[in-house]
Coordinates of C-alpha atoms in Angstrom, one line a residue:
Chain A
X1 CA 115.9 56.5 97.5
X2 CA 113.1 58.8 97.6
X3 CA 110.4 59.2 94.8
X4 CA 107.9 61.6 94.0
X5 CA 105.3 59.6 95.4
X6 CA 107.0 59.9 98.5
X7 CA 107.3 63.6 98.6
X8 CA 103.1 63.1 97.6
X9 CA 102.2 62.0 100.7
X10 CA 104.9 64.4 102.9
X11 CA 102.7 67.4 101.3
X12 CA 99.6 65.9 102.4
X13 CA 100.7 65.0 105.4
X14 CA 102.2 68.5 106.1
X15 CA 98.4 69.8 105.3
X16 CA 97.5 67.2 108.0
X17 CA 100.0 68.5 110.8
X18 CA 99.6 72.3 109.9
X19 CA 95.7 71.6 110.3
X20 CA 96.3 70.2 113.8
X21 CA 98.7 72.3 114.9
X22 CA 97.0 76.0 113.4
X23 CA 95.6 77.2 116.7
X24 CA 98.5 76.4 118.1
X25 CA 100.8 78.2 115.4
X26 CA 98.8 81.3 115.7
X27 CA 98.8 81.4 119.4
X28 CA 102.6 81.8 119.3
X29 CA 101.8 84.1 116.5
X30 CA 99.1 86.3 118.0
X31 CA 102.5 86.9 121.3
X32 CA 104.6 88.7 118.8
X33 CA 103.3 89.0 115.3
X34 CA 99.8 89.5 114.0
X35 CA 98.2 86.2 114.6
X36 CA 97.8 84.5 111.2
X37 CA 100.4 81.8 111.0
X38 CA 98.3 79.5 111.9
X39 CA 95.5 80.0 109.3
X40 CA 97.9 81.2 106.4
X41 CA 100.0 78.1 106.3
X42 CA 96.5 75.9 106.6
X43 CA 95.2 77.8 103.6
X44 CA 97.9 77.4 101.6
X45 CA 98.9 73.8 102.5
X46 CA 95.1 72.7 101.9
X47 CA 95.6 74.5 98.5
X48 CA 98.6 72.3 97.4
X49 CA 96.5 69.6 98.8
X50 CA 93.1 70.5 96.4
X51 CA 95.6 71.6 93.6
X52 CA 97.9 68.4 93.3
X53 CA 95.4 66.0 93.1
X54 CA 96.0 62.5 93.9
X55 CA 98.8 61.6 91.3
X56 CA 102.0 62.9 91.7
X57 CA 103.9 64.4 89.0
X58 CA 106.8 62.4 87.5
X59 CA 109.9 63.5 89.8
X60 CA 110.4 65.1 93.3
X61 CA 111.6 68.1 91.6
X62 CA 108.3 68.9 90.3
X63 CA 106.2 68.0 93.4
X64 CA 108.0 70.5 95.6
X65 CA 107.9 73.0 92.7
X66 CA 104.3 72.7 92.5
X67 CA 103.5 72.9 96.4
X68 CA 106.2 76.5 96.5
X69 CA 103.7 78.2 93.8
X70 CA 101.2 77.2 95.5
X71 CA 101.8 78.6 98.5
X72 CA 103.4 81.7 97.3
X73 CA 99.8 82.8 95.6
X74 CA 97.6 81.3 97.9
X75 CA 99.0 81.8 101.9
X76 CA 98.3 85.5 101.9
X77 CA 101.0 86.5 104.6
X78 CA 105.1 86.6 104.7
X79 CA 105.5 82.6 105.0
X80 CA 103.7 81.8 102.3
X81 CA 106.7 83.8 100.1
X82 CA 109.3 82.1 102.0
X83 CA 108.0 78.8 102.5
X84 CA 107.1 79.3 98.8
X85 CA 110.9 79.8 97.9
X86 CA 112.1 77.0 99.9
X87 CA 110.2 74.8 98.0
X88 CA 110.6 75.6 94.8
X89 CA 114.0 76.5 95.2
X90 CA 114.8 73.1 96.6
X91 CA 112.8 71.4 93.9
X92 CA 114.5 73.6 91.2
X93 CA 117.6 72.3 92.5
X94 CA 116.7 68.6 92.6
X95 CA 115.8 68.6 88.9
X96 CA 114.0 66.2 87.6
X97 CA 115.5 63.0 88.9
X98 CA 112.7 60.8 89.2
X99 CA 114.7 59.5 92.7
X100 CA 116.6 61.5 95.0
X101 CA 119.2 60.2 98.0
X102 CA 119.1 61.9 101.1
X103 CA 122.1 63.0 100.4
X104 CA 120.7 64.9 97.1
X105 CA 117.9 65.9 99.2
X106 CA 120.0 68.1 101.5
X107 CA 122.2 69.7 99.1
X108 CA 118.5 70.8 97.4
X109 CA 117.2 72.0 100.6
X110 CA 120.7 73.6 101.4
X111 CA 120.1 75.9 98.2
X112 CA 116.2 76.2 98.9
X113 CA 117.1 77.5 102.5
X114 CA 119.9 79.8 101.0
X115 CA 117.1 81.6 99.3
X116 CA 114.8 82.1 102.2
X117 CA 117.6 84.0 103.8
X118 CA 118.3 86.2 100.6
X119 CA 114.8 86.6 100.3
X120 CA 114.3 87.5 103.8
X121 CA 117.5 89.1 104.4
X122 CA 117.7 87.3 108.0
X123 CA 120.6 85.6 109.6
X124 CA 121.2 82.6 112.0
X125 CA 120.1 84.0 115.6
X126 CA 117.1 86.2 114.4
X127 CA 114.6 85.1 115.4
X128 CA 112.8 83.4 112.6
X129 CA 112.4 79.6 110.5
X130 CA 115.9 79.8 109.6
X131 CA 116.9 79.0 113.5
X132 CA 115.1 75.7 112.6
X133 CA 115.9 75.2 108.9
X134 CA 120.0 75.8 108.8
X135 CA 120.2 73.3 111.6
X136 CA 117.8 70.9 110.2
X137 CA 119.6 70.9 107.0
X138 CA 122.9 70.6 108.7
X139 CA 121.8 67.6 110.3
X140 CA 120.7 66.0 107.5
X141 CA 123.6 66.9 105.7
X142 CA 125.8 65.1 108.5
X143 CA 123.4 62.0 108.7
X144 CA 123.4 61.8 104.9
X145 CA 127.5 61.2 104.5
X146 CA 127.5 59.0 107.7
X147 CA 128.5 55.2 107.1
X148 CA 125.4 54.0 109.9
X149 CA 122.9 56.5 108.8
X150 CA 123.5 57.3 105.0
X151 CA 121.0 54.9 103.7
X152 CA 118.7 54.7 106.5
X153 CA 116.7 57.5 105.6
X154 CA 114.0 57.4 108.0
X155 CA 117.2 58.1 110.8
X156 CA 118.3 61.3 108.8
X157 CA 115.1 61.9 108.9
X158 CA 115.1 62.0 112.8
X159 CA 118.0 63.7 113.5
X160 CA 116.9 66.5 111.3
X161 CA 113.7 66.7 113.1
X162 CA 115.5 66.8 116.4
X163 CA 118.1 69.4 114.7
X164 CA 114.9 71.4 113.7
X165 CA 112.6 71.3 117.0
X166 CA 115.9 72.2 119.3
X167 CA 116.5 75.0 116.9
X168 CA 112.9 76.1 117.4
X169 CA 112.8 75.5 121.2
X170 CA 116.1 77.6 121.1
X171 CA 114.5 81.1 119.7
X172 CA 112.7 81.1 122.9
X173 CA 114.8 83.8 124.3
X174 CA 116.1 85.5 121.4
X175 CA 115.4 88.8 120.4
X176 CA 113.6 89.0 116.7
X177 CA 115.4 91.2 114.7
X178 CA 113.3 90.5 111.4
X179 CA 109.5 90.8 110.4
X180 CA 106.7 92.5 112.6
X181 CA 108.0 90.5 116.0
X182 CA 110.9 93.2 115.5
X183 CA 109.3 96.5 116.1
X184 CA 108.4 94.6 119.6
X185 CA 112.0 94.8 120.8
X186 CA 112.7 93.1 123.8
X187 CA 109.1 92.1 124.3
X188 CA 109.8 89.4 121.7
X189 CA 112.0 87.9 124.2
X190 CA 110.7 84.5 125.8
X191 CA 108.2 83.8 122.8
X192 CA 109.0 81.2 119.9
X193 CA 109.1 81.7 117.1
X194 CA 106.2 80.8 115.3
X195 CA 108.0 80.3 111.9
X196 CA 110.5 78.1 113.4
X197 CA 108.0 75.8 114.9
X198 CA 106.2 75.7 111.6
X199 CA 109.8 74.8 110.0
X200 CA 110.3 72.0 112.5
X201 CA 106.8 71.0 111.6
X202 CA 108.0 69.8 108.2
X203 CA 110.8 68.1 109.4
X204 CA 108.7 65.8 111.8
X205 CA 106.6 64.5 109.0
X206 CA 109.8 63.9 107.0
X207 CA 110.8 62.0 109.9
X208 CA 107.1 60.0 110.2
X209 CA 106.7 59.5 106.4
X210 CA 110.1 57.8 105.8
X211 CA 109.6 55.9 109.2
X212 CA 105.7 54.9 107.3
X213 CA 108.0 53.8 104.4
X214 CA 110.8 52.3 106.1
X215 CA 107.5 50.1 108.2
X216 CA 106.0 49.5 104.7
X217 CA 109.1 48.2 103.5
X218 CA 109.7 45.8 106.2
X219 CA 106.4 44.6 106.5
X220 CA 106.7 44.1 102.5
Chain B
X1 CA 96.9 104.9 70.0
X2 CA 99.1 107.4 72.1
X3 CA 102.4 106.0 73.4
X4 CA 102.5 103.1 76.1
X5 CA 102.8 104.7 79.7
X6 CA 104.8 102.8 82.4
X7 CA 102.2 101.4 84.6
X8 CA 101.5 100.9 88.6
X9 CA 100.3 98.3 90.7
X10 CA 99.6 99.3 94.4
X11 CA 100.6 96.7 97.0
X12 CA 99.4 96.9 100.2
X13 CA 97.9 94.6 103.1
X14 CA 94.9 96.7 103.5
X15 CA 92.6 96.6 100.0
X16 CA 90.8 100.0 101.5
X17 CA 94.4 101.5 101.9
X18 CA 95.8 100.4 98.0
X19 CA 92.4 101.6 96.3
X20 CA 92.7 104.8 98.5
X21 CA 96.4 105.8 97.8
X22 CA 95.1 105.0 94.0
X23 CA 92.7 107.3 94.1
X24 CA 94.7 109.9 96.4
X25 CA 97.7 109.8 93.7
X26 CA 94.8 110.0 90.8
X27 CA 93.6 113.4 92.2
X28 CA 96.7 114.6 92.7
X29 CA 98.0 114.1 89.5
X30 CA 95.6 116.1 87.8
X31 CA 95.4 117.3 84.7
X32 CA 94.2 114.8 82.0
X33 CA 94.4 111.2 81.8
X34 CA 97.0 109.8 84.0
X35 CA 99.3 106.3 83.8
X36 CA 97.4 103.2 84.0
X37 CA 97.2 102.7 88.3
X38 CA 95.7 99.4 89.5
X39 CA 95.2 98.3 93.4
X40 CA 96.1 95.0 94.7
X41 CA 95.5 95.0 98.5
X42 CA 94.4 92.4 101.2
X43 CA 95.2 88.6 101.2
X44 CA 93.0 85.9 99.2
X45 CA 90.3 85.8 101.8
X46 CA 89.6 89.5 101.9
X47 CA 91.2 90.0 104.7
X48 CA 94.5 92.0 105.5
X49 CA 97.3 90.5 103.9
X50 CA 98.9 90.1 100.7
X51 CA 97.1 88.1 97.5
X52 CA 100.0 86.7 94.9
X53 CA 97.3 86.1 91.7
X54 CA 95.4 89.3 92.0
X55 CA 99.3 91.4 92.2
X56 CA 99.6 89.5 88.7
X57 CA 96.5 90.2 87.3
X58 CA 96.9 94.0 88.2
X59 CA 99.8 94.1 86.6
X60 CA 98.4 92.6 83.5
X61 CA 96.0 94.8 83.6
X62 CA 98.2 98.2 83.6
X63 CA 100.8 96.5 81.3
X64 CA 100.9 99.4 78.5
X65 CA 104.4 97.8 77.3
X66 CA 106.6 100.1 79.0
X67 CA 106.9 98.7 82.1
X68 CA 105.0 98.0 85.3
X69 CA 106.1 99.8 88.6
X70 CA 105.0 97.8 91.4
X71 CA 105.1 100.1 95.2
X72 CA 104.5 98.0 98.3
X73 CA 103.6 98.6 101.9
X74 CA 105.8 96.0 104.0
X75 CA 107.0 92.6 104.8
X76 CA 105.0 90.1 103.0
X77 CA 103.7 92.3 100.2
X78 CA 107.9 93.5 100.1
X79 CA 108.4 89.4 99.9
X80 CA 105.7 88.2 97.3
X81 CA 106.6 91.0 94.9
X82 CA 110.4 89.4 95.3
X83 CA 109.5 86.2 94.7
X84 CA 106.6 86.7 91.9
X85 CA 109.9 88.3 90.4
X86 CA 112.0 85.7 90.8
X87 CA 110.0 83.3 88.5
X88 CA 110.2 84.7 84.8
X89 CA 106.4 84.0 84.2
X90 CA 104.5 85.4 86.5
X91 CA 104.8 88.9 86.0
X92 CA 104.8 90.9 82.7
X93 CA 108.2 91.6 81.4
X94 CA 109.7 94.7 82.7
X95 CA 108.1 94.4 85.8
X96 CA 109.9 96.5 88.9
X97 CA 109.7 96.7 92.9
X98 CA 110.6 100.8 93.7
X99 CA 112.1 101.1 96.8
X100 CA 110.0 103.6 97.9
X101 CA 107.4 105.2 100.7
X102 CA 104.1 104.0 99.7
X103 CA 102.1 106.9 99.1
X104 CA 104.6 109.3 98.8
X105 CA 106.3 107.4 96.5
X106 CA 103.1 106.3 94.4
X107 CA 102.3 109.9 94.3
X108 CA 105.7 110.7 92.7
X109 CA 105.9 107.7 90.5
X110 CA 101.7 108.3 88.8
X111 CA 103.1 112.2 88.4
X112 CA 105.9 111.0 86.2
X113 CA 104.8 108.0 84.8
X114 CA 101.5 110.2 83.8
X115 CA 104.1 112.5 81.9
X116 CA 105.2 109.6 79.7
X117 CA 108.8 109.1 81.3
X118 CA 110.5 105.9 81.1
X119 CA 110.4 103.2 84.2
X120 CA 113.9 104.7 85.0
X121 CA 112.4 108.2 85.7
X122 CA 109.5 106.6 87.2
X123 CA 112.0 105.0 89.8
X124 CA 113.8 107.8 90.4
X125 CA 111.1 109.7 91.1
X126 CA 109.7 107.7 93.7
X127 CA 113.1 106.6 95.4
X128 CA 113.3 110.4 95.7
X129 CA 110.8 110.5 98.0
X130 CA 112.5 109.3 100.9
X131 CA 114.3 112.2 101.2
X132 CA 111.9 114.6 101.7
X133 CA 112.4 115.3 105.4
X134 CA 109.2 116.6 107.0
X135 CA 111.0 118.5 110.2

């Protein structure tokens, strides 16, 4: 099962990865959109970061809630409304379970991902963080109801992040039909997209934090 | 106290261009005091962008109790007005996104909304600028 102390350290650590990966987020930014990923999702990450403090709140539920309005006032540019959404969304949906199964955990991100693509009004193939979320979410889904991998969730974990960064690799030569990458046409062909490869971002450091715990709990 | 006026908040990523379409609709209007018309451009840093906590506090701020008429520029300022809607608290009550051109439609909206009309009216009016064709 996974607490909220858990999700505690997956924010920080998601400040950590943004961090080290900004230049390289706003390098695949700066080849079809306006070259602010990068620095937008820092901000707003280190924000949650400052703003949460080091005790998490009582259930999982409320730590993603907290992190989504967050982002949404501080990230200044389109991901920090739809990364903001997905978070809160998915924590609105978890409740406020003090522990969550993986299982649970996809269902929430399921409805948290739903609203990205209301919000955003993009589809599957479009060029944008939904190519990595839906499959991410699938493949957590799948792991989460199979008999080797349901409660191993460090493994759901990893085929998410696999799910996540093939989905990302895979917008490579797709043509964005949403956000500023659209007005370049075809000349957004054989880029990726930059909010895909943040999305598969958070799913590696699900994958390293449960694969922390799952070390912890051996060593333990 | 005269009656409350719908008011408007000004979203764009440029903080020059929503103070300047403020003050571009306020000279056009004419004639007397106008609805309440704040600007919320640029992202948190002062650069181009959008800024989620200072689109709240202009809102606030031209909240006469008839409504606030928020007009955006595009994609995130279009995305953090949706989702500052979406949760109940952030924004006053009676808070709307016009689908509307910016500064056409600002113009339209601060014309009516000046006039006293409803937020209906006020949406109407802006929405109606779209189909102004200029050939």
């Amino acid at each position: 099962m996974l607490d909220s102390a858990f999700f505690h350290r997956w924010t920080v650590a998601v400040a950590a990865a943004v961090d080290r990966e900004a230049d390289r987020l706003t390098e695949l930014d700066s080849a079809i959109g306006d070259a602010d990923h990068g620095s937008n999702l820092r901000r707003g990450f280190a924000a949650v970061v400052d703003a949460q403090g080091e005790d998490p709140p009582g259930s999982p539920g409320a730590v993603l809630g907290f992190a989504g309005r967050k982002l949404i006032s501080t990230v200044g540019g389109a991901s920090g409304p739809l990364y903001g959404t997905l978070l809160r969304r998915t924590g609105k949906a978890l409740g406020e379970t003090p522990e969550v199964s993986v299982a649970e955990l996809a269902a929430a991100l399921r409805a948290g991902t739903d609203a990205v693509a209301q919000l955003g009004g993009a589809a599957p193939g479009d060029k944008t963080m939904l190519d990595a979320l839906i499959p991410a979410v699938e493949a957590l889904e799948t792991a989460a109801e199979k008999d080797d991998t349901k409660d191993d969730a460090a493994a759901a974990f990893r085929a998410a992040r696999d799910a996540a960064e093939s989905g990302a690799l895979a917008t490579v030569p797709l043509r964005a039909r949403k956000g500023r990458a659209s007005y370049l046409g075809e000349r957004s062909v054989g880029h990726q997209d930059p909010g895909a490869t943040s999305a598969a971002l958070l799913f590696r450091t699900f994958a390293e934090i449960a694969e922390v715990a799952e070390a912890t709990e051996a060593a333990g | 106290m005269s009656d409350p006026r719908v008011g408007l908040v000004l979203v764009s990523h440029s903080a020059a261009v929503a103070s300047a379409v403020a003050d571009l609709a306020r000279g056009l209007t004419g004639g007397g005091p106008t609805a309440p018309v704040a600007a919320a451009g640029g992202d948190p840093d002062g650069g181009l962008g959008t800024n989620a906590e200072l689109i709240a506090q202009a809102a606030h701020e031209v909240d006469e109790g008839a409504g606030v008429a928020v007009l955006v520029d595009l994609g995130s300022a279009v995305l953090t007005v949706k989702s500052l809607l979406a949760d109940e608290d952030e924004l006053p009550p009676n808070t709307r996104l016009l689908d509307a051109p910016f500064v056409e439609g600002t113009i339209a909206a601060l014309v009516t909304a000046s006039t006293g009309a409803p937020l209906d009216a006020v949406e109407a009016a802006a929405a109606e600028a779209y189909t102004y064709r200029k050939t």
